[in-house]
Short mmCIF file of C-alpha atoms and ligand atoms in Angstrom, two decimals:
data_model
loop_
_atom_site.label_atom_id
_atom_site.label_comp_id
_atom_site.label_asym_id
_atom_site.label_seq_id
_atom_site.Cartn_x
_atom_site.Cartn_y
_atom_site.Cartn_z
CA MET A 3 -7.00 7.65 25.73
CA THR A 4 -4.86 6.27 22.96
CA THR A 5 -2.61 8.84 21.38
CA PHE A 6 -0.28 6.58 19.47
CA VAL A 7 -1.15 3.88 16.98
CA ASP A 8 1.52 2.16 14.93
CA ARG A 9 -0.53 -0.33 12.93
CA VAL A 10 -3.81 0.19 11.14
CA GLU A 11 -5.88 -1.42 8.47
CA LEU A 12 -6.95 1.09 5.89
CA HIS A 13 -9.58 0.73 3.19
CA VAL A 14 -8.91 3.05 0.32
CA ALA A 15 -11.16 3.67 -2.64
CA ALA A 16 -10.07 5.84 -5.50
CA GLY A 17 -12.72 7.82 -7.37
CA ASN A 18 -14.62 6.31 -10.29
CA GLY A 19 -14.17 7.76 -13.70
CA GLY A 20 -17.17 9.69 -15.01
CA HIS A 21 -19.15 8.14 -17.87
CA GLY A 22 -18.78 9.52 -21.33
CA CYS A 23 -21.87 11.12 -22.84
CA ALA A 24 -23.68 10.09 -26.01
CA SER A 25 -25.38 13.14 -27.44
CA VAL A 26 -26.22 14.63 -30.85
CA HIS A 27 -25.84 18.30 -31.54
CA ARG A 28 -29.18 20.04 -32.00
CA GLU A 29 -29.69 23.41 -33.53
CA LYS A 30 -32.67 25.11 -35.12
CA PHE A 31 -32.94 24.17 -38.81
CA LYS A 32 -29.98 21.78 -38.44
CA PRO A 33 -31.61 18.67 -37.13
CA LEU A 34 -28.71 16.36 -37.89
CA GLY A 35 -25.73 17.89 -36.16
CA GLY A 36 -22.74 15.73 -35.30
CA PRO A 37 -22.10 13.84 -32.10
CA ASP A 38 -21.23 16.21 -29.27
CA GLY A 39 -21.10 14.07 -26.12
CA GLY A 40 -18.18 15.05 -23.86
CA ASN A 41 -15.77 12.79 -21.98
CA GLY A 42 -16.15 11.79 -18.35
CA GLY A 43 -13.67 13.15 -15.81
CA ARG A 44 -10.93 11.06 -14.19
CA GLY A 45 -11.57 9.70 -10.69
CA GLY A 46 -9.34 11.03 -7.91
CA ASP A 47 -6.35 8.99 -6.66
CA VAL A 48 -5.76 8.09 -3.03
CA THR A 49 -2.17 8.96 -2.27
CA LEU A 50 -0.05 8.48 0.84
CA VAL A 51 2.53 11.20 1.46
CA VAL A 52 5.14 11.26 4.23
CA ASP A 53 4.89 14.28 6.49
CA GLN A 54 7.49 14.32 9.24
CA ALA A 55 5.17 16.37 11.42
CA VAL A 56 2.84 13.37 11.63
CA THR A 57 4.02 10.89 14.27
CA THR A 58 1.16 8.44 14.62
CA LEU A 59 -1.34 6.54 12.53
CA LEU A 60 -4.04 7.39 15.06
CA GLU A 61 -6.13 9.34 12.57
CA TYR A 62 -6.55 6.26 10.38
CA HIS A 63 -7.39 4.13 13.37
CA HIS A 64 -10.38 6.39 13.97
CA SER A 65 -11.53 6.59 10.36
CA PRO A 66 -10.16 3.73 8.30
CA HIS A 67 -12.33 4.22 5.23
CA ARG A 68 -11.00 6.80 2.81
CA LYS A 69 -12.42 7.65 -0.59
CA ALA A 70 -11.40 10.08 -3.27
CA THR A 71 -14.11 11.80 -5.28
CA ASN A 72 -15.51 10.53 -8.56
CA GLY A 73 -15.04 12.13 -11.94
CA GLN A 74 -18.13 13.85 -13.30
CA PRO A 75 -19.92 12.50 -16.37
CA GLY A 76 -19.46 14.23 -19.68
CA ALA A 77 -22.34 16.24 -21.13
CA GLY A 78 -23.71 17.37 -24.47
CA ASP A 79 -22.23 20.30 -26.34
CA ASN A 80 -18.78 18.72 -25.91
CA ARG A 81 -18.62 19.46 -22.22
CA SER A 82 -16.13 17.26 -20.35
CA GLY A 83 -16.88 16.12 -16.83
CA LYS A 84 -14.74 17.52 -14.05
CA ASP A 85 -11.94 15.34 -12.72
CA GLY A 86 -12.37 13.93 -9.22
CA GLN A 87 -10.15 15.32 -6.49
CA ASP A 88 -7.13 13.35 -5.35
CA LEU A 89 -7.21 12.43 -1.70
CA VAL A 90 -3.87 12.94 0.03
CA LEU A 91 -3.32 11.06 3.29
CA TYR A 92 -0.36 12.21 5.35
CA VAL A 93 1.56 9.46 7.13
CA PRO A 94 4.56 9.40 9.48
CA ASP A 95 8.09 9.01 8.22
CA GLY A 96 8.89 5.30 8.15
CA THR A 97 5.42 4.03 7.33
CA VAL A 98 5.46 0.61 5.70
CA VAL A 99 2.56 -0.23 3.38
CA LEU A 100 1.55 -3.89 3.24
CA ASP A 101 -1.23 -5.83 1.61
CA LYS A 102 -3.47 -8.00 3.74
CA GLN A 103 -1.25 -11.01 3.16
CA GLY A 104 1.67 -9.13 4.66
CA ASN A 105 3.57 -8.42 1.45
CA VAL A 106 5.38 -5.09 1.52
CA LEU A 107 4.03 -2.76 -1.15
CA ALA A 108 6.10 0.25 -0.22
CA ASP A 109 8.40 1.53 2.47
CA LEU A 110 7.89 5.25 2.84
CA VAL A 111 10.97 6.95 4.22
CA GLY A 112 11.77 10.63 3.86
CA GLN A 113 9.70 13.77 3.79
CA GLY A 114 7.41 13.92 0.77
CA THR A 115 7.75 10.28 -0.27
CA THR A 116 4.59 9.38 -2.13
CA PHE A 117 2.69 6.19 -2.81
CA VAL A 118 -0.41 5.90 -4.93
CA ALA A 119 -2.50 3.51 -2.85
CA GLY A 120 -5.52 3.64 -5.13
CA GLN A 121 -5.57 4.79 -8.69
CA GLY A 122 -8.56 6.80 -9.90
CA GLY A 123 -10.63 5.32 -12.73
CA ARG A 124 -10.31 6.78 -16.20
CA GLY A 125 -13.20 8.78 -17.52
CA GLY A 126 -15.15 7.25 -20.42
CA LEU A 127 -14.90 8.82 -23.84
CA GLY A 128 -17.98 10.63 -25.10
CA ASN A 129 -19.42 9.90 -28.51
CA ALA A 130 -17.73 12.99 -29.97
CA ALA A 131 -14.31 11.53 -29.18
CA LEU A 132 -15.40 8.12 -30.45
CA SER A 133 -16.47 9.37 -33.86
CA SER A 134 -14.21 8.69 -36.80
CA ALA A 135 -14.40 8.59 -40.56
CA ARG A 136 -15.74 5.05 -40.32
CA ARG A 137 -18.04 5.71 -37.42
CA LYS A 138 -19.52 9.16 -38.05
CA ALA A 139 -22.28 9.18 -35.49
CA PRO A 140 -21.66 6.74 -32.66
CA GLY A 141 -24.81 6.17 -30.64
CA PHE A 142 -22.86 5.19 -27.54
CA ALA A 143 -20.19 6.38 -25.18
CA LEU A 144 -17.71 4.58 -22.95
CA LEU A 145 -18.34 4.05 -19.28
CA GLY A 146 -16.02 5.52 -16.72
CA GLU A 147 -13.83 2.93 -15.02
CA PRO A 148 -14.28 2.13 -11.37
CA GLY A 149 -11.55 3.52 -9.13
CA GLU A 150 -9.16 1.08 -7.53
CA ALA A 151 -10.37 -0.07 -4.13
CA ARG A 152 -8.18 -2.04 -1.76
CA ASP A 153 -7.40 -2.91 1.79
CA ILE A 154 -3.94 -2.10 2.97
CA VAL A 155 -2.11 -2.24 6.26
CA LEU A 156 0.02 0.64 7.45
CA GLU A 157 2.75 -0.17 9.91
CA LEU A 158 4.98 2.43 11.43
CA LYS A 159 8.68 1.69 11.80
CA THR A 160 10.05 4.74 13.50
CA VAL A 161 12.98 6.33 11.74
CA ALA A 162 15.63 7.04 14.36
CA ASP A 163 19.42 6.97 14.26
CA VAL A 164 19.86 5.72 17.80
CA ALA A 165 17.68 3.26 19.70
CA LEU A 166 17.73 2.73 23.45
CA VAL A 167 16.95 -0.73 24.74
CA GLY A 168 16.92 -2.09 28.26
CA TYR A 169 14.92 -3.30 31.23
CA PRO A 170 11.95 -1.32 32.46
CA SER A 171 13.03 1.54 34.72
CA ALA A 172 16.65 1.43 33.53
CA GLY A 173 16.27 5.11 32.70
CA LYS A 174 15.79 5.10 28.92
CA SER A 175 13.13 7.79 28.90
CA SER A 176 15.10 9.80 31.44
CA LEU A 177 18.08 9.73 29.08
CA ILE A 178 16.05 10.94 26.12
CA SER A 179 14.65 13.73 28.24
CA VAL A 180 18.10 15.05 29.12
CA LEU A 181 19.76 14.47 25.74
CA SER A 182 16.97 16.09 23.74
CA ALA A 183 14.04 18.43 24.14
CA ALA A 184 11.59 15.50 24.24
CA LYS A 185 9.55 15.19 27.41
CA PRO A 186 8.53 11.55 27.73
CA LYS A 187 6.81 10.22 30.80
CA ILE A 188 9.24 9.10 33.52
CA ALA A 189 8.30 7.17 36.64
CA ASP A 190 9.67 4.62 39.06
CA TYR A 191 7.36 1.81 38.04
CA PRO A 192 8.01 -0.64 35.17
CA PHE A 193 6.45 -0.11 31.78
CA THR A 194 6.04 3.62 32.13
CA THR A 195 6.74 3.88 28.43
CA LEU A 196 3.98 2.23 26.44
CA VAL A 197 4.79 3.68 23.05
CA PRO A 198 8.08 4.70 21.46
CA ASN A 199 9.43 8.18 22.24
CA LEU A 200 11.48 10.15 19.80
CA GLY A 201 13.93 12.98 20.54
CA VAL A 202 16.26 15.11 18.42
CA VAL A 203 19.82 15.54 19.66
CA THR A 204 22.34 18.13 18.50
CA ALA A 205 25.99 17.34 19.19
CA GLY A 206 28.43 19.68 17.47
CA SER A 207 27.46 19.79 13.81
CA THR A 208 25.61 16.48 13.89
CA VAL A 209 21.87 16.32 14.43
CA TYR A 210 20.40 12.89 15.02
CA THR A 211 17.27 11.27 16.37
CA ILE A 212 17.05 8.96 19.34
CA ALA A 213 14.20 6.64 20.23
CA ASP A 214 13.34 4.56 23.24
CA VAL A 215 10.96 1.66 23.22
CA PRO A 216 9.01 0.06 26.03
CA GLY A 217 11.24 -1.91 28.40
CA LEU A 218 12.13 -5.54 27.72
CA ILE A 219 12.10 -8.37 30.26
CA PRO A 220 13.22 -12.00 30.06
CA GLY A 221 10.75 -13.93 27.92
CA ALA A 222 9.70 -10.85 25.94
CA SER A 223 10.04 -12.99 22.83
CA GLN A 224 7.31 -15.23 24.26
CA GLY A 225 5.14 -12.18 24.80
CA ARG A 226 6.01 -11.43 28.40
CA GLY A 227 5.71 -7.81 29.42
CA LEU A 228 4.91 -5.82 26.33
CA GLY A 229 6.68 -8.40 24.20
CA LEU A 230 8.97 -7.68 21.31
CA GLU A 231 6.31 -5.98 19.24
CA PHE A 232 7.84 -2.55 19.68
CA LEU A 233 11.25 -3.66 18.51
CA ARG A 234 10.20 -2.94 14.96
CA HIS A 235 10.68 0.69 15.91
CA VAL A 236 14.39 0.09 16.37
CA GLU A 237 14.82 -1.81 13.11
CA ARG A 238 15.90 1.25 11.17
CA CYS A 239 18.38 2.58 13.72
CA SER A 240 22.09 2.63 12.97
CA VAL A 241 23.22 2.13 16.57
CA LEU A 242 21.75 0.29 19.54
CA VAL A 243 22.37 1.57 23.06
CA HIS A 244 22.05 -0.82 25.98
CA VAL A 245 20.86 1.19 28.96
CA LEU A 246 21.85 -0.74 32.09
CA ASP A 247 20.67 0.07 35.59
CA THR A 248 23.61 0.00 38.01
CA ALA A 249 21.41 0.71 41.02
CA THR A 250 18.52 -1.66 40.71
CA LEU A 251 16.94 -2.74 43.96
CA GLU A 252 16.01 -6.14 42.61
CA SER A 253 18.36 -8.57 44.30
CA ASP A 254 18.42 -11.13 41.49
CA ARG A 255 19.62 -8.65 38.88
CA ASP A 256 22.98 -7.24 37.88
CA PRO A 257 23.86 -5.12 34.83
CA VAL A 258 25.91 -7.76 33.00
CA THR A 259 23.22 -10.42 33.29
CA ASP A 260 20.65 -7.81 32.23
CA LEU A 261 22.72 -7.19 29.13
CA ASP A 262 22.90 -10.90 28.30
CA ILE A 263 19.16 -11.29 28.70
CA ILE A 264 18.36 -8.29 26.50
CA GLU A 265 20.83 -9.55 23.88
CA GLU A 266 19.09 -12.92 23.90
CA GLU A 267 15.72 -11.25 23.35
CA LEU A 268 17.17 -9.18 20.49
CA ARG A 269 18.52 -12.35 18.97
CA GLN A 270 15.08 -13.95 19.21
CA TYR A 271 13.61 -10.95 17.43
CA GLY A 272 16.28 -11.16 14.76
CA GLY A 273 17.60 -8.83 12.11
CA LEU A 274 19.53 -6.54 14.44
CA GLU A 275 22.80 -8.50 14.53
CA ASP A 276 24.73 -6.12 12.30
CA ARG A 277 23.94 -3.01 14.33
CA PRO A 278 26.81 -1.58 16.39
CA ARG A 279 26.08 -1.46 20.12
CA ILE A 280 27.35 0.59 22.98
CA VAL A 281 26.71 0.27 26.69
CA VAL A 282 25.46 3.00 28.99
CA LEU A 283 25.78 2.38 32.72
CA ASN A 284 23.10 4.64 34.18
CA LYS A 285 22.43 5.94 37.70
CA VAL A 286 26.07 6.45 38.75
CA ASP A 287 24.90 9.36 40.91
CA ILE A 288 24.03 6.68 43.45
CA PRO A 289 27.24 5.61 45.24
CA ASP A 290 26.49 1.89 45.01
CA GLY A 291 25.80 2.34 41.34
CA GLN A 292 29.12 4.10 40.82
CA ASP A 293 30.97 1.28 42.57
CA LEU A 294 29.25 -1.40 40.57
CA ALA A 295 29.87 0.48 37.30
CA GLU A 296 33.59 0.63 37.99
CA MET A 297 33.63 -3.03 38.85
CA ILE A 298 31.96 -4.34 35.70
CA ARG A 299 33.41 -1.86 33.25
CA PRO A 300 36.57 -3.89 32.41
CA ASP A 301 34.50 -7.00 31.75
CA LEU A 302 32.25 -5.12 29.33
CA GLU A 303 35.16 -3.49 27.57
CA GLN A 304 36.79 -6.84 27.22
CA ARG A 305 33.71 -8.00 25.37
CA GLY A 306 34.33 -5.16 22.93
CA TYR A 307 31.73 -2.66 24.10
CA GLN A 308 32.39 1.04 24.33
CA VAL A 309 31.14 1.88 27.85
CA PHE A 310 29.75 5.18 29.18
CA GLU A 311 29.00 5.89 32.82
CA VAL A 312 26.23 8.42 33.10
CA SER A 313 23.53 9.75 35.34
CA ALA A 314 20.40 10.98 33.67
CA VAL A 315 19.21 12.54 36.92
CA ALA A 316 22.48 14.26 37.92
CA ARG A 317 23.33 14.90 34.28
CA LEU A 318 26.74 13.29 34.42
CA GLY A 319 28.66 11.99 31.41
CA LEU A 320 26.01 13.10 28.95
CA LYS A 321 28.21 15.23 26.72
CA GLU A 322 30.68 12.41 26.07
CA LEU A 323 27.81 10.06 25.32
CA SER A 324 26.02 12.36 22.92
CA PHE A 325 29.22 13.17 21.00
CA ALA A 326 30.20 9.53 20.79
CA LEU A 327 26.76 8.70 19.41
CA ALA A 328 27.06 11.56 16.93
CA GLY A 329 30.33 10.06 15.71
CA ILE A 330 28.84 6.62 15.13
CA VAL A 331 25.77 8.09 13.43
CA ALA A 332 27.90 10.28 11.14
CA GLU A 333 29.99 7.28 10.19
CA ALA A 334 26.90 5.18 9.46
CA ARG A 335 25.44 7.95 7.32
CA ALA A 336 28.66 8.33 5.34
CA SER A 337 28.72 4.64 4.52
CA LYS A 338 25.12 4.65 3.31
CA PRO A 339 24.39 5.43 -0.34
CA LYS A 340 23.29 9.02 -0.79
CA GLU A 341 19.57 9.50 -0.72
CA GLU A 342 17.85 10.74 -3.82
CA ALA A 343 17.01 14.42 -3.77
CA THR A 344 13.65 13.91 -5.40
CA ARG A 345 11.54 11.15 -4.09
CA ILE A 346 10.28 8.44 -6.34
CA VAL A 347 6.59 7.91 -6.64
CA ILE A 348 5.89 4.24 -6.23
CA ARG A 349 2.94 3.01 -8.21
CA PRO A 350 1.32 -0.29 -7.42
CA LYS A 351 1.40 -1.46 -11.02
CA ALA A 352 2.22 -0.41 -14.51
CA VAL A 353 -0.70 1.42 -16.04
CA ASP A 354 -0.22 0.52 -19.66
CA ASP A 355 0.50 -3.03 -20.55
CA ALA A 356 -0.32 -3.97 -24.10
CA GLY A 357 -0.06 -7.71 -23.53
CA PHE A 358 -2.76 -10.23 -22.79
CA THR A 359 -2.94 -13.96 -22.25
CA VAL A 360 -5.42 -16.61 -23.29
CA THR A 361 -5.60 -19.80 -21.23
CA TYR A 362 -8.09 -22.60 -20.88
CA ASP A 363 -9.66 -22.62 -17.41
CA GLU A 364 -10.70 -26.23 -16.68
CA VAL A 365 -12.63 -25.44 -13.54
CA GLU A 366 -15.00 -22.98 -15.18
CA ASP A 367 -14.77 -24.55 -18.63
CA VAL A 368 -13.96 -21.23 -20.28
CA TYR A 369 -11.12 -19.71 -22.26
CA ARG A 370 -9.87 -16.96 -20.01
CA VAL A 371 -8.52 -13.72 -21.43
CA ARG A 372 -6.38 -11.71 -19.02
CA GLY A 373 -4.74 -8.40 -19.83
CA GLU A 374 -4.86 -4.78 -18.86
CA LYS A 375 -6.43 -3.60 -22.10
CA PRO A 376 -9.13 -6.21 -22.73
CA GLU A 377 -10.19 -6.05 -19.10
CA ARG A 378 -10.33 -2.27 -19.16
CA TRP A 379 -12.31 -2.25 -22.41
CA VAL A 380 -14.85 -4.60 -20.88
CA ARG A 381 -15.23 -2.29 -17.90
CA GLN A 382 -15.80 0.62 -20.25
CA THR A 383 -18.58 -1.14 -22.12
CA ASP A 384 -22.26 -0.44 -21.62
CA PHE A 385 -23.65 -3.90 -22.28
CA ASN A 386 -27.16 -2.52 -22.68
CA ASN A 387 -26.06 -0.76 -25.82
CA ASP A 388 -25.49 -3.10 -28.76
CA GLU A 389 -23.44 -0.55 -30.59
CA ALA A 390 -21.10 -0.25 -27.61
CA VAL A 391 -20.82 -4.03 -27.50
CA GLY A 392 -19.96 -4.10 -31.19
CA TYR A 393 -17.30 -1.48 -30.60
CA LEU A 394 -15.81 -3.71 -27.90
CA ALA A 395 -15.74 -6.63 -30.33
CA ASP A 396 -13.92 -4.43 -32.84
CA ARG A 397 -11.30 -3.46 -30.31
CA LEU A 398 -10.74 -7.02 -29.13
CA ASN A 399 -10.45 -8.16 -32.72
CA ARG A 400 -7.90 -5.52 -33.55
CA LEU A 401 -5.81 -6.42 -30.52
CA GLY A 402 -5.73 -10.01 -31.79
CA VAL A 403 -7.81 -11.58 -29.03
CA GLU A 404 -9.93 -13.63 -31.41
CA ASP A 405 -6.91 -14.79 -33.30
CA ARG A 406 -5.36 -16.06 -30.10
CA LEU A 407 -8.60 -17.68 -28.97
CA MET A 408 -8.66 -19.65 -32.17
CA LYS A 409 -5.06 -20.72 -31.73
CA ALA A 410 -5.83 -21.77 -28.18
CA GLY A 411 -8.45 -24.13 -29.60
CA ALA A 412 -11.67 -22.28 -28.87
CA ARG A 413 -14.63 -23.37 -30.99
CA ALA A 414 -18.09 -22.10 -31.67
CA GLY A 415 -20.17 -21.97 -28.53
CA ASP A 416 -17.22 -22.25 -26.15
CA GLY A 417 -17.24 -19.96 -23.17
CA VAL A 418 -14.87 -17.02 -23.14
CA ALA A 419 -14.23 -15.06 -19.96
CA ILE A 420 -12.47 -11.73 -19.91
CA GLY A 421 -11.00 -10.86 -16.52
CA ALA A 422 -10.34 -12.54 -13.18
CA GLU A 423 -12.71 -15.10 -11.67
CA GLU A 424 -14.92 -12.85 -9.55
CA ASN A 425 -15.57 -10.10 -12.05
CA ALA A 426 -15.09 -11.71 -15.41
CA VAL A 427 -17.44 -11.02 -18.27
CA VAL A 428 -18.43 -14.34 -19.79
CA PHE A 429 -19.88 -14.87 -23.24
CA ASP A 430 -20.20 -17.60 -25.84
CA TRP A 431 -17.72 -17.46 -28.61
CA GLU A 432 -19.19 -17.22 -32.10
CA PRO A 433 -17.16 -18.39 -35.09
CA SER A 434 -17.99 -15.13 -36.86
CA MET A 435 -15.69 -13.44 -34.40
CA MET A 436 -12.75 -15.07 -36.13
CA ALA A 437 -9.65 -13.02 -36.52
CA GLY A 438 -9.53 -11.02 -39.68
CA ALA A 439 -13.24 -11.45 -40.31
CA GLU A 440 -14.79 -8.20 -41.34
CA MET A 441 -17.19 -6.74 -38.87
CA LEU A 442 -20.16 -7.11 -41.16
CA GLY A 443 -23.61 -5.72 -40.90
CA ARG A 444 -24.90 -2.76 -39.05
CA ARG A 445 -23.71 -2.15 -35.50
CA GLY A 446 -26.36 -3.48 -33.26
CA GLU A 447 -26.84 -6.72 -35.07
CA ASP A 448 -23.75 -8.12 -33.50
CA HIS A 449 -24.80 -10.59 -30.95
CA ARG A 450 -21.29 -11.87 -30.68
CA LEU A 451 -20.93 -10.35 -27.29
CA GLU A 452 -23.64 -10.26 -24.77
CA ALA A 453 -24.19 -8.68 -21.44
CA PRO A 454 -22.18 -10.20 -18.59
CA ARG A 455 -23.85 -13.32 -17.23
CA PRO A 456 -22.87 -15.66 -14.47
CA ALA A 457 -21.65 -19.08 -15.59
CA ALA A 458 -24.86 -20.86 -14.56
CA GLN A 459 -27.00 -18.41 -16.50
CA ARG A 460 -24.69 -18.82 -19.44
CA ARG A 461 -25.15 -22.59 -19.43
CA ARG A 462 -28.92 -22.20 -19.25
CA ASP A 463 -28.87 -19.82 -22.19
CA ARG A 464 -26.70 -22.16 -24.20
CA ASP A 465 -29.09 -25.02 -23.57
CA ALA A 466 -32.04 -22.85 -24.53
CA GLU A 467 -30.28 -21.86 -27.71
CA ARG A 468 -29.57 -25.45 -28.60
CA ALA A 469 -33.26 -26.24 -28.13
CA ASP A 470 -34.33 -23.30 -30.24
CA PRO A 471 -31.59 -22.39 -32.73
CA ASP A 472 -33.72 -19.77 -34.45
CA ARG A 473 -34.11 -17.72 -31.32
CA GLU A 474 -34.45 -14.10 -32.41
CA PHE A 475 -32.20 -11.34 -31.24
CA GLU A 476 -33.64 -7.90 -30.81
CA GLU A 477 -33.28 -5.56 -33.73
CA PHE A 478 -31.12 -2.58 -32.96
CA ASN A 479 -32.12 0.85 -34.16
CA PRO A 480 -29.18 3.25 -34.14
CA PHE A 481 -31.25 6.47 -33.95
N1 GTP B 519 19.07 8.04 40.77
C1 GTP B 519 18.78 7.98 39.49
N2 GTP B 519 17.56 7.62 39.12
C2 GTP B 519 17.31 7.58 37.78
C3 GTP B 519 18.27 7.87 36.81
N3 GTP B 519 17.71 7.74 35.59
C4 GTP B 519 16.43 7.37 35.79
N4 GTP B 519 16.16 7.28 37.11
C5 GTP B 519 14.88 6.90 37.72
O1 GTP B 519 14.52 5.60 37.33
C6 GTP B 519 13.10 5.50 37.19
C7 GTP B 519 12.74 4.97 35.81
O2 GTP B 519 13.15 5.91 34.83
P1 GTP B 519 12.54 5.91 33.34
O3 GTP B 519 13.32 6.89 32.56
O4 GTP B 519 11.07 6.05 33.40
O5 GTP B 519 12.92 4.44 32.93
P2 GTP B 519 12.60 3.69 31.57
O6 GTP B 519 13.80 2.88 31.22
O7 GTP B 519 12.12 4.63 30.55
O8 GTP B 519 11.45 2.70 32.04
P3 GTP B 519 10.22 2.08 31.21
O9 GTP B 519 9.62 3.17 30.42
O10 GTP B 519 9.30 1.56 32.25
O11 GTP B 519 10.79 1.00 30.39
C8 GTP B 519 12.55 6.89 37.44
O12 GTP B 519 12.08 6.98 38.75
C9 GTP B 519 13.76 7.80 37.24
O13 GTP B 519 13.69 8.99 37.99
C10 GTP B 519 19.58 8.25 37.26
O14 GTP B 519 20.50 8.54 36.50
N5 GTP B 519 19.77 8.26 38.61
MG1 MG B 520 10.40 4.80 29.62
#
């Protein structure tokens, strides 16, 4: 059974905001009370939080669809809807968040680091909150916004100070088992280790982590053996340890050639050039191994490597090794900028952006309006309610959207789309929407905006209108 997963695709959906409520206060003998519709609650966020106790993404492999709860709708008597609950997903230290195209959205390192993967939708305002001196009794409320839904990829890059690399059966897992309390699987056949192991080592006052990865063989970069896939788990380490087998029974191998081959595979993988390396000659408890170690040691030292002769089985030379590693780790930590005490919360995008753009989209033959606010306002609009549609027109007008449309060259009857291709709301632009024009007439007689229609439908309607210019629009009765 799988117990370790280091890459998953996750589908997160934040909660939808609850709809606002349109309601009129009723009391005996007071038939015309004011508007008292409450606001909808906020949808819950989906948040990733680093928990160092979590070591695998297995849980998300089993259930990759995660949804936070929706906000509740508002109700009469000024009752607000309850907020949805945030969904917190705990991930291992070192989890990288990517989009489906492979762009890094966040790199989550350090206990408690938080990333909002899906933002909950805002609740819609009720008609009580929408009333003003000008608009005493709004007969509409705003819709709650849909929560953010997206597909992300989580990739674990183990956070360890020291990484052990080497051929299968060189004794990497054996070393971890004697340097730390970790108990990885050890056996005399290649590829015993199928997933990275992590151990915690204490040497003097320094505590550091050490990881081994599945063994490498020549051609790993072409996918031989388990390939180089697991090398991403050594990417964050500050020191690489070559574990060389001095007592291999394979006649065509010797430790120095092994080292060259592993170095070549590391080079193929790339990005590890700047990491300091040391060499561990393992299995010196075996007499032949001891002899060979002594023979090749000067050559390795000449190449600039610090060399340690050890035996994981007989527990020889381990203290020197673990203290030397502690020294290198301490040095690497000292040269790194100090980590922030409080972790930043990374948000996928700025929430409030007042700007918007107007561009002519040749493909769709529409003037396209893009911007956080106009797009949000469209989402909040109940297009079955003319008064709500009029309110949207008011807001767009005040923001200057019509003004900019005019400057961009839009004329009567031109198509205007608010939002991105797939979920844009498209309508025909009426000259009466011109900037600065008073919003005349009763709410409900504004047919300047209409319910969202696909482009084809919109063209059909336009043709129909041209054929019958006196086409009637439904009369709107506010109460
Ligand atoms: N004599 C002797 N045998 C050792 C020593 N260290 C490891 N071994 C043996 O070598 C074999 C492989 O050890 P592992 O620790 O599983 O090797 P590994 O490098 O983790 O191998 P993979 O996980 O397959 O990549 C086991 O049979 C160990 O008992 C040592 O110092 N001396
Ligand atoms: Mg192993």
